[in-house]
Amino acid sequence: MRPNSRFAQVQPFDIDKVAAAAGADPDVLRMENLDTDVPPPPAAVAATRRSLEAGTGNSWLPFTGLPELCEAVSADLLTRTGVRYDPSRQIVITSGGTSAVMPVLLATTEPGDPVVLTDPTYAGLLQRVRLAGARPALVPLRVVDGYWRLDRQALAEVTAAAVLLMMSPSMPSGVVFDEQDWAAVAEACERTGAYLVYDAAMERIVFDGHPRVNPCRVDGLAERTIVIGSMSKEYRMIGWRIGWVAGPADIMARIRVAVIYNTTVASGFHQLGAAAALTDPAGAGVEQAVAEYGLRHDTVIQQLAGLPVVRAAGGWSCLVDAEALGLTAPDLSARLLRAGRVAATPMTAWGEAVAARYVRLVYSAEPVGRLTELGARFAAALQ
């Protein structure tokens, strides 16, 4: 087989490996994958069902997304960002948020260009940078006062970048950027001439009064920011596979072409369901879901009191420091499954020195009643 430089450093998720090892055992706490048992919006389910019955979404066209969904995304983004994106020129619908990443990278980078991400970061972002032929340049997150924080000094030392690829709240850490963090990102973009590619999939899943700051509202960032959004997390519509990209018109002309030739179009049936959720007067249950995830997060933290677990400021997961327990992350993951009946993913593919020592615990798919067993299960795994 011929060598291929794009795959030289690409690592597997390990999520699928842990899931396969857990099998279908109902006793296992499923904390390895970003699924959720919190139901999707009823409005989305009803609209999708109507579309399936009527056959209204059974088409390849338009390649860049149904007009009603593009308009709904534009209205939602105006509320979040303060920017009015033209639905026909500045928004394109994708087959899920993560599927938007590759077209955006192909449109904004050349082979070998540095792309700045945090360590740890979502493996789906990091590994796609490598597949696009660009080069990850990782800026560490640090634990400060019990929460993850961006290392602004390390970011200030970045001298070259084509893209800063950031997420807040971020998987897997749950870090939430405040205004000072985004100001540091703006300075780095100005210094390097980089775009900010902002993964906003979890933007509203924030706990404990932490700030919800959209980077487009920070001086100097709106004109440089490409927003990737999704229905999967805030709206619990994982199986719909609907995402979008929005940004400045000039770069969006490239991104729209890249999206068309990457996945052609997302499901029309699902697009109509997504439009219904985004325009639901009742808010599609987002606030109630966030409250539930916050309760589950707090239960995990309480159950692991005294262990090296880092609180999340938002999102669906938090991290446990395996090395602080005298183990590697893969060893802790294996022990948790074997002795504790907990499926949890080692973060070996999710960054470098920082990420590699942690195991991720996802709390979005297990109710509080089951999560109250976590402390005893950890104790069994650590014996």
mmCIF file of C-alpha atoms in Angstrom, residues 85-381:
data_model
loop_
_atom_site.group_PDB
_atom_site.id
_atom_site.type_symbol
_atom_site.label_atom_id
_atom_site.label_comp_id
_atom_site.label_asym_id
_atom_site.label_seq_id
_atom_site.Cartn_x
_atom_site.Cartn_y
_atom_site.Cartn_z
ATOM 1 C CA TYR A 85 -26.276 36.572 7.325
ATOM 2 C CA ASP A 86 -27.797 36.431 3.855
ATOM 3 C CA PRO A 87 -29.591 33.040 3.757
ATOM 4 C CA SER A 88 -28.865 32.557 0.054
ATOM 5 C CA ARG A 89 -25.181 33.573 0.017
ATOM 6 C CA GLN A 90 -23.735 33.305 3.513
ATOM 7 C CA ILE A 91 -25.293 30.087 4.865
ATOM 8 C CA VAL A 92 -24.951 26.493 3.674
ATOM 9 C CA ILE A 93 -26.590 23.433 5.248
ATOM 10 C CA THR A 94 -24.395 20.394 5.958
ATOM 11 C CA SER A 95 -24.872 16.776 6.994
ATOM 12 C CA GLY A 96 -24.211 17.493 10.652
ATOM 13 C CA GLY A 97 -21.905 20.014 12.270
ATOM 14 C CA THR A 98 -18.781 17.869 12.139
ATOM 15 C CA SER A 99 -19.261 17.261 8.410
ATOM 16 C CA ALA A 100 -18.927 21.018 7.961
ATOM 17 C CA VAL A 101 -15.375 21.053 9.302
ATOM 18 C CA MET A 102 -13.587 19.481 6.331
ATOM 19 C CA PRO A 103 -15.098 21.770 3.662
ATOM 20 C CA VAL A 104 -14.273 24.795 5.818
ATOM 21 C CA LEU A 105 -10.662 23.668 6.272
ATOM 22 C CA LEU A 106 -10.275 22.956 2.555
ATOM 23 C CA ALA A 107 -11.547 26.467 1.803
ATOM 24 C CA THR A 108 -9.336 28.259 4.357
ATOM 25 C CA THR A 109 -6.010 26.384 4.442
ATOM 26 C CA GLU A 110 -3.209 25.249 2.164
ATOM 27 C CA PRO A 111 -1.248 22.021 2.792
ATOM 28 C CA GLY A 112 1.080 22.493 5.750
ATOM 29 C CA ASP A 113 -0.672 25.576 7.107
ATOM 30 C CA PRO A 114 -0.849 25.763 10.916
ATOM 31 C CA VAL A 115 -4.290 25.512 12.488
ATOM 32 C CA VAL A 116 -4.525 26.482 16.166
ATOM 33 C CA LEU A 117 -6.649 24.314 18.475
ATOM 34 C CA THR A 118 -6.729 23.761 22.207
ATOM 35 C CA ASP A 119 -5.240 20.754 23.990
ATOM 36 C CA PRO A 120 -7.505 18.917 24.724
ATOM 37 C CA THR A 121 -9.943 19.429 21.867
ATOM 38 C CA TYR A 122 -12.608 17.419 20.080
ATOM 39 C CA ALA A 123 -10.875 14.651 18.120
ATOM 40 C CA GLY A 124 -13.290 15.234 15.241
ATOM 41 C CA LEU A 125 -11.725 18.684 14.815
ATOM 42 C CA LEU A 126 -8.108 17.742 15.444
ATOM 43 C CA GLN A 127 -7.992 14.716 13.148
ATOM 44 C CA ARG A 128 -9.798 16.538 10.329
ATOM 45 C CA VAL A 129 -7.086 19.200 10.371
ATOM 46 C CA ARG A 130 -4.602 16.437 9.626
ATOM 47 C CA LEU A 131 -6.802 14.868 6.958
ATOM 48 C CA ALA A 132 -7.110 18.262 5.249
ATOM 49 C CA GLY A 133 -3.322 18.381 4.995
ATOM 50 C CA ALA A 134 -2.956 21.236 7.465
ATOM 51 C CA ARG A 135 -0.846 21.109 10.630
ATOM 52 C CA PRO A 136 -2.305 21.248 14.163
ATOM 53 C CA ALA A 137 -0.707 23.832 16.471
ATOM 54 C CA LEU A 138 -1.996 23.132 19.960
ATOM 55 C CA VAL A 139 -2.447 25.702 22.722
ATOM 56 C CA PRO A 140 -2.956 24.109 26.147
ATOM 57 C CA LEU A 141 -5.875 24.449 28.472
ATOM 58 C CA ARG A 142 -4.934 24.723 32.152
ATOM 59 C CA VAL A 143 -6.918 23.850 35.268
ATOM 60 C CA VAL A 144 -7.387 27.043 37.293
ATOM 61 C CA ASP A 145 -9.578 27.147 40.415
ATOM 62 C CA GLY A 146 -11.075 23.791 39.517
ATOM 63 C CA TYR A 147 -12.088 24.689 35.936
ATOM 64 C CA TRP A 148 -10.369 24.519 32.571
ATOM 65 C CA ARG A 149 -9.069 27.866 31.299
ATOM 66 C CA LEU A 150 -7.417 28.935 28.051
ATOM 67 C CA ASP A 151 -3.662 29.529 28.382
ATOM 68 C CA ARG A 152 -3.712 33.068 26.977
ATOM 69 C CA GLN A 153 0.059 33.464 27.316
ATOM 70 C CA ALA A 154 0.635 30.429 25.112
ATOM 71 C CA LEU A 155 -1.867 31.811 22.595
ATOM 72 C CA ALA A 156 -0.037 35.158 22.622
ATOM 73 C CA GLU A 157 3.106 33.328 21.502
ATOM 74 C CA VAL A 158 1.471 31.991 18.320
ATOM 75 C CA THR A 159 3.145 33.715 15.364
ATOM 76 C CA ALA A 160 1.624 31.906 12.381
ATOM 77 C CA ALA A 161 -1.820 30.451 11.674
ATOM 78 C CA ALA A 162 -4.273 30.140 8.824
ATOM 79 C CA VAL A 163 -7.158 29.261 11.144
ATOM 80 C CA LEU A 164 -7.960 29.262 14.843
ATOM 81 C CA LEU A 165 -10.422 26.380 15.293
ATOM 82 C CA MET A 166 -12.192 26.890 18.623
ATOM 83 C CA MET A 167 -15.236 25.558 20.461
ATOM 84 C CA SER A 168 -17.016 26.947 23.534
ATOM 85 C CA PRO A 169 -18.219 25.068 25.474
ATOM 86 C CA SER A 170 -15.666 22.651 24.155
ATOM 87 C CA MET A 171 -15.623 18.906 23.935
ATOM 88 C CA PRO A 172 -14.257 17.105 25.848
ATOM 89 C CA SER A 173 -13.235 19.567 28.571
ATOM 90 C CA GLY A 174 -16.333 21.738 28.983
ATOM 91 C CA VAL A 175 -14.192 24.894 28.926
ATOM 92 C CA VAL A 176 -16.184 28.085 28.322
ATOM 93 C CA PHE A 177 -14.400 31.150 26.917
ATOM 94 C CA ASP A 178 -15.073 34.517 28.545
ATOM 95 C CA GLU A 179 -14.687 37.941 26.899
ATOM 96 C CA GLN A 180 -10.989 38.127 27.772
ATOM 97 C CA ASP A 181 -10.393 34.736 26.140
ATOM 98 C CA TRP A 182 -12.148 35.817 22.952
ATOM 99 C CA ALA A 183 -10.230 39.100 22.998
ATOM 100 C CA ALA A 184 -7.007 37.066 23.084
ATOM 101 C CA VAL A 185 -8.313 35.020 20.146
ATOM 102 C CA ALA A 186 -9.076 38.265 18.278
ATOM 103 C CA GLU A 187 -5.532 39.500 18.877
ATOM 104 C CA ALA A 188 -4.112 36.199 17.572
ATOM 105 C CA CYS A 189 -6.291 36.398 14.451
ATOM 106 C CA GLU A 190 -5.209 39.977 13.814
ATOM 107 C CA ARG A 191 -1.533 39.128 14.358
ATOM 108 C CA THR A 192 -1.542 36.116 12.045
ATOM 109 C CA GLY A 193 -4.244 37.081 9.532
ATOM 110 C CA ALA A 194 -6.150 33.906 10.460
ATOM 111 C CA TYR A 195 -9.825 33.097 10.257
ATOM 112 C CA LEU A 196 -11.630 32.055 13.419
ATOM 113 C CA VAL A 197 -13.612 28.875 12.786
ATOM 114 C CA TYR A 198 -16.028 28.699 15.700
ATOM 115 C CA ASP A 199 -17.796 25.430 16.489
ATOM 116 C CA ALA A 200 -20.955 26.668 18.213
ATOM 117 C CA ALA A 201 -22.611 23.270 18.649
ATOM 118 C CA MET A 202 -22.905 23.644 22.445
ATOM 119 C CA GLU A 203 -23.022 27.416 22.798
ATOM 120 C CA ARG A 204 -26.085 27.523 25.073
ATOM 121 C CA ILE A 205 -25.210 24.476 27.209
ATOM 122 C CA VAL A 206 -23.555 26.498 29.969
ATOM 123 C CA PHE A 207 -23.801 25.951 33.739
ATOM 124 C CA ASP A 208 -23.447 27.895 36.996
ATOM 125 C CA GLY A 209 -23.675 31.403 35.582
ATOM 126 C CA HIS A 210 -20.643 31.098 33.336
ATOM 127 C CA PRO A 211 -20.734 33.642 30.505
ATOM 128 C CA ARG A 212 -22.313 32.939 27.131
ATOM 129 C CA VAL A 213 -20.157 35.024 24.817
ATOM 130 C CA ASN A 214 -20.483 34.688 21.067
ATOM 131 C CA PRO A 215 -17.177 35.691 19.451
ATOM 132 C CA CYS A 216 -18.921 37.680 16.709
ATOM 133 C CA ARG A 217 -19.843 40.215 19.407
ATOM 134 C CA VAL A 218 -16.150 40.756 20.276
ATOM 135 C CA ASP A 219 -14.340 43.629 18.540
ATOM 136 C CA GLY A 220 -12.416 42.483 15.487
ATOM 137 C CA LEU A 221 -13.890 38.996 15.177
ATOM 138 C CA ALA A 222 -17.208 39.231 13.289
ATOM 139 C CA GLU A 223 -15.523 39.852 9.933
ATOM 140 C CA ARG A 224 -13.068 36.974 10.514
ATOM 141 C CA THR A 225 -15.425 34.379 11.988
ATOM 142 C CA ILE A 226 -16.849 31.327 10.245
ATOM 143 C CA VAL A 227 -19.575 29.785 12.414
ATOM 144 C CA ILE A 228 -20.300 26.050 12.374
ATOM 145 C CA GLY A 229 -23.628 25.161 13.971
ATOM 146 C CA SER A 230 -25.583 21.985 14.573
ATOM 147 C CA MET A 231 -28.912 20.607 15.754
ATOM 148 C CA SER A 232 -27.269 17.676 17.544
ATOM 149 C CA LYS A 233 -26.452 18.976 21.023
ATOM 150 C CA GLU A 234 -28.654 21.927 22.007
ATOM 151 C CA TYR A 235 -31.666 20.431 20.247
ATOM 152 C CA ARG A 236 -30.882 16.743 21.010
ATOM 153 C CA MET A 237 -31.335 15.904 17.306
ATOM 154 C CA ILE A 238 -28.254 13.731 16.847
ATOM 155 C CA GLY A 239 -29.812 11.340 14.350
ATOM 156 C CA TRP A 240 -31.076 14.148 12.111
ATOM 157 C CA ARG A 241 -27.494 14.997 11.035
ATOM 158 C CA ILE A 242 -28.180 18.649 10.299
ATOM 159 C CA GLY A 243 -25.547 21.356 10.596
ATOM 160 C CA TRP A 244 -24.601 24.579 8.864
ATOM 161 C CA VAL A 245 -21.818 27.020 8.089
ATOM 162 C CA ALA A 246 -22.183 30.804 8.088
ATOM 163 C CA GLY A 247 -19.561 33.432 7.427
ATOM 164 C CA PRO A 248 -18.284 36.314 5.297
ATOM 165 C CA ALA A 249 -19.632 36.150 1.754
ATOM 166 C CA ASP A 250 -16.252 35.903 0.017
ATOM 167 C CA ILE A 251 -15.044 32.796 1.847
ATOM 168 C CA MET A 252 -18.547 31.296 1.893
ATOM 169 C CA ALA A 253 -18.462 31.171 -1.925
ATOM 170 C CA ARG A 254 -15.609 28.646 -1.611
ATOM 171 C CA ILE A 255 -17.134 26.806 1.332
ATOM 172 C CA ARG A 256 -20.458 26.329 -0.450
ATOM 173 C CA VAL A 257 -18.675 24.637 -3.374
ATOM 174 C CA ALA A 258 -16.652 22.450 -1.010
ATOM 175 C CA VAL A 259 -19.804 21.399 0.866
ATOM 176 C CA ILE A 260 -21.620 20.499 -2.364
ATOM 177 C CA TYR A 261 -18.802 18.256 -3.538
ATOM 178 C CA ASN A 262 -18.231 16.765 -0.074
ATOM 179 C CA THR A 263 -21.740 15.577 0.882
ATOM 180 C CA THR A 264 -24.080 17.075 -1.765
ATOM 181 C CA VAL A 265 -27.000 17.753 0.610
ATOM 182 C CA ALA A 266 -28.395 16.857 4.008
ATOM 183 C CA SER A 267 -31.706 14.985 4.264
ATOM 184 C CA GLY A 268 -34.600 17.177 3.180
ATOM 185 C CA PHE A 269 -36.939 15.454 5.629
ATOM 186 C CA HIS A 270 -34.588 16.276 8.469
ATOM 187 C CA GLN A 271 -34.021 19.832 7.282
ATOM 188 C CA LEU A 272 -37.730 20.528 7.664
ATOM 189 C CA GLY A 273 -37.631 19.083 11.182
ATOM 190 C CA ALA A 274 -34.640 21.296 11.994
ATOM 191 C CA ALA A 275 -36.440 24.389 10.703
ATOM 192 C CA ALA A 276 -39.390 23.558 12.939
ATOM 193 C CA ALA A 277 -37.136 23.268 15.994
ATOM 194 C CA LEU A 278 -35.333 26.544 15.278
ATOM 195 C CA THR A 279 -38.625 28.422 14.889
ATOM 196 C CA ASP A 280 -40.480 26.696 17.738
ATOM 197 C CA PRO A 281 -42.137 29.447 19.848
ATOM 198 C CA ALA A 282 -41.729 27.235 22.917
ATOM 199 C CA GLY A 283 -37.933 27.269 22.552
ATOM 200 C CA ALA A 284 -37.649 23.577 21.615
ATOM 201 C CA GLY A 285 -36.867 22.588 25.209
ATOM 202 C CA VAL A 286 -33.309 23.938 25.169
ATOM 203 C CA GLU A 287 -33.428 25.575 28.611
ATOM 204 C CA GLN A 288 -34.969 22.494 30.202
ATOM 205 C CA ALA A 289 -32.351 20.250 28.617
ATOM 206 C CA VAL A 290 -29.511 22.484 29.819
ATOM 207 C CA ALA A 291 -30.894 22.341 33.362
ATOM 208 C CA GLU A 292 -30.991 18.540 33.177
ATOM 209 C CA TYR A 293 -27.417 18.307 31.890
ATOM 210 C CA GLY A 294 -26.270 20.641 34.651
ATOM 211 C CA LEU A 295 -27.891 18.397 37.261
ATOM 212 C CA ARG A 296 -26.213 15.331 35.772
ATOM 213 C CA HIS A 297 -22.847 17.092 35.686
ATOM 214 C CA ASP A 298 -23.159 18.062 39.348
ATOM 215 C CA THR A 299 -24.072 14.471 40.251
ATOM 216 C CA VAL A 300 -20.898 13.192 38.551
ATOM 217 C CA ILE A 301 -18.775 15.750 40.400
ATOM 218 C CA GLN A 302 -20.396 14.864 43.732
ATOM 219 C CA GLN A 303 -19.936 11.152 43.136
ATOM 220 C CA LEU A 304 -16.231 11.613 42.368
ATOM 221 C CA ALA A 305 -15.480 13.961 45.265
ATOM 222 C CA GLY A 306 -11.868 13.539 46.301
ATOM 223 C CA LEU A 307 -10.828 12.211 42.882
ATOM 224 C CA PRO A 308 -8.987 14.278 40.225
ATOM 225 C CA VAL A 309 -12.055 15.208 38.164
ATOM 226 C CA VAL A 310 -12.262 18.668 36.571
ATOM 227 C CA ARG A 311 -15.591 20.489 36.616
ATOM 228 C CA ALA A 312 -17.075 21.472 33.253
ATOM 229 C CA ALA A 313 -18.476 24.963 32.794
ATOM 230 C CA GLY A 314 -20.756 23.598 30.083
ATOM 231 C CA GLY A 315 -21.267 20.857 27.523
ATOM 232 C CA TRP A 316 -21.913 17.141 27.885
ATOM 233 C CA SER A 317 -18.715 15.756 29.435
ATOM 234 C CA CYS A 318 -15.964 16.199 32.001
ATOM 235 C CA LEU A 319 -12.478 14.742 32.424
ATOM 236 C CA VAL A 320 -10.749 12.606 35.052
ATOM 237 C CA ASP A 321 -6.962 12.752 35.392
ATOM 238 C CA ALA A 322 -5.770 9.152 35.091
ATOM 239 C CA GLU A 323 -2.109 9.989 35.665
ATOM 240 C CA ALA A 324 -2.975 11.641 38.979
ATOM 241 C CA LEU A 325 -4.338 8.211 39.949
ATOM 242 C CA GLY A 326 -1.080 6.521 38.935
ATOM 243 C CA LEU A 327 -2.541 5.099 35.700
ATOM 244 C CA THR A 328 -2.486 5.783 31.998
ATOM 245 C CA ALA A 329 -5.738 6.906 30.420
ATOM 246 C CA PRO A 330 -6.168 3.608 28.495
ATOM 247 C CA ASP A 331 -5.513 1.659 31.717
ATOM 248 C CA LEU A 332 -8.110 3.631 33.658
ATOM 249 C CA SER A 333 -10.613 3.216 30.832
ATOM 250 C CA ALA A 334 -10.039 -0.551 30.821
ATOM 251 C CA ARG A 335 -10.348 -0.813 34.616
ATOM 252 C CA LEU A 336 -13.538 1.222 34.660
ATOM 253 C CA LEU A 337 -15.177 -1.087 32.156
ATOM 254 C CA ARG A 338 -13.849 -4.348 33.568
ATOM 255 C CA ALA A 339 -14.335 -3.755 37.292
ATOM 256 C CA GLY A 340 -16.665 -0.761 37.454
ATOM 257 C CA ARG A 341 -18.984 -1.415 34.522
ATOM 258 C CA VAL A 342 -18.406 2.139 33.247
ATOM 259 C CA ALA A 343 -17.695 2.779 29.559
ATOM 260 C CA ALA A 344 -15.399 5.824 29.307
ATOM 261 C CA THR A 345 -13.058 6.955 26.527
ATOM 262 C CA PRO A 346 -9.329 7.679 26.952
ATOM 263 C CA MET A 347 -8.362 11.023 25.437
ATOM 264 C CA THR A 348 -5.253 9.802 23.605
ATOM 265 C CA ALA A 349 -6.537 11.074 20.214
ATOM 266 C CA TRP A 350 -7.913 14.346 21.567
ATOM 267 C CA GLY A 351 -4.740 16.426 21.879
ATOM 268 C CA GLU A 352 -1.170 15.902 23.022
ATOM 269 C CA ALA A 353 0.461 16.095 26.454
ATOM 270 C CA VAL A 354 -2.555 17.544 28.269
ATOM 271 C CA ALA A 355 -5.308 15.420 26.742
ATOM 272 C CA ALA A 356 -3.426 12.129 26.837
ATOM 273 C CA ARG A 357 -3.592 11.852 30.632
ATOM 274 C CA TYR A 358 -7.390 12.131 30.873
ATOM 275 C CA VAL A 359 -10.455 9.910 30.517
ATOM 276 C CA ARG A 360 -13.747 11.450 29.434
ATOM 277 C CA LEU A 361 -17.050 10.899 31.238
ATOM 278 C CA VAL A 362 -20.146 11.771 29.182
ATOM 279 C CA TYR A 363 -23.211 12.437 31.345
ATOM 280 C CA SER A 364 -25.753 13.196 28.598
ATOM 281 C CA ALA A 365 -27.074 9.659 28.118
ATOM 282 C CA GLU A 366 -27.459 8.465 31.719
ATOM 283 C CA PRO A 367 -30.137 9.749 34.130
ATOM 284 C CA VAL A 368 -29.262 11.039 37.586
ATOM 285 C CA GLY A 369 -30.526 7.847 39.238
ATOM 286 C CA ARG A 370 -27.937 5.780 37.406
ATOM 287 C CA LEU A 371 -25.174 8.363 37.825
ATOM 288 C CA THR A 372 -25.497 8.091 41.612
ATOM 289 C CA GLU A 373 -23.825 4.673 41.229
ATOM 290 C CA LEU A 374 -20.677 6.231 39.724
ATOM 291 C CA GLY A 375 -18.735 6.675 42.965
ATOM 292 C CA ALA A 376 -19.072 3.033 43.951
ATOM 293 C CA ARG A 377 -18.167 1.894 40.460
ATOM 294 C CA PHE A 378 -15.029 4.053 40.424
ATOM 295 C CA ALA A 379 -14.054 2.656 43.817
ATOM 296 C CA ALA A 380 -14.355 -0.888 42.446
ATOM 297 C CA ALA A 381 -12.221 0.016 39.430
#
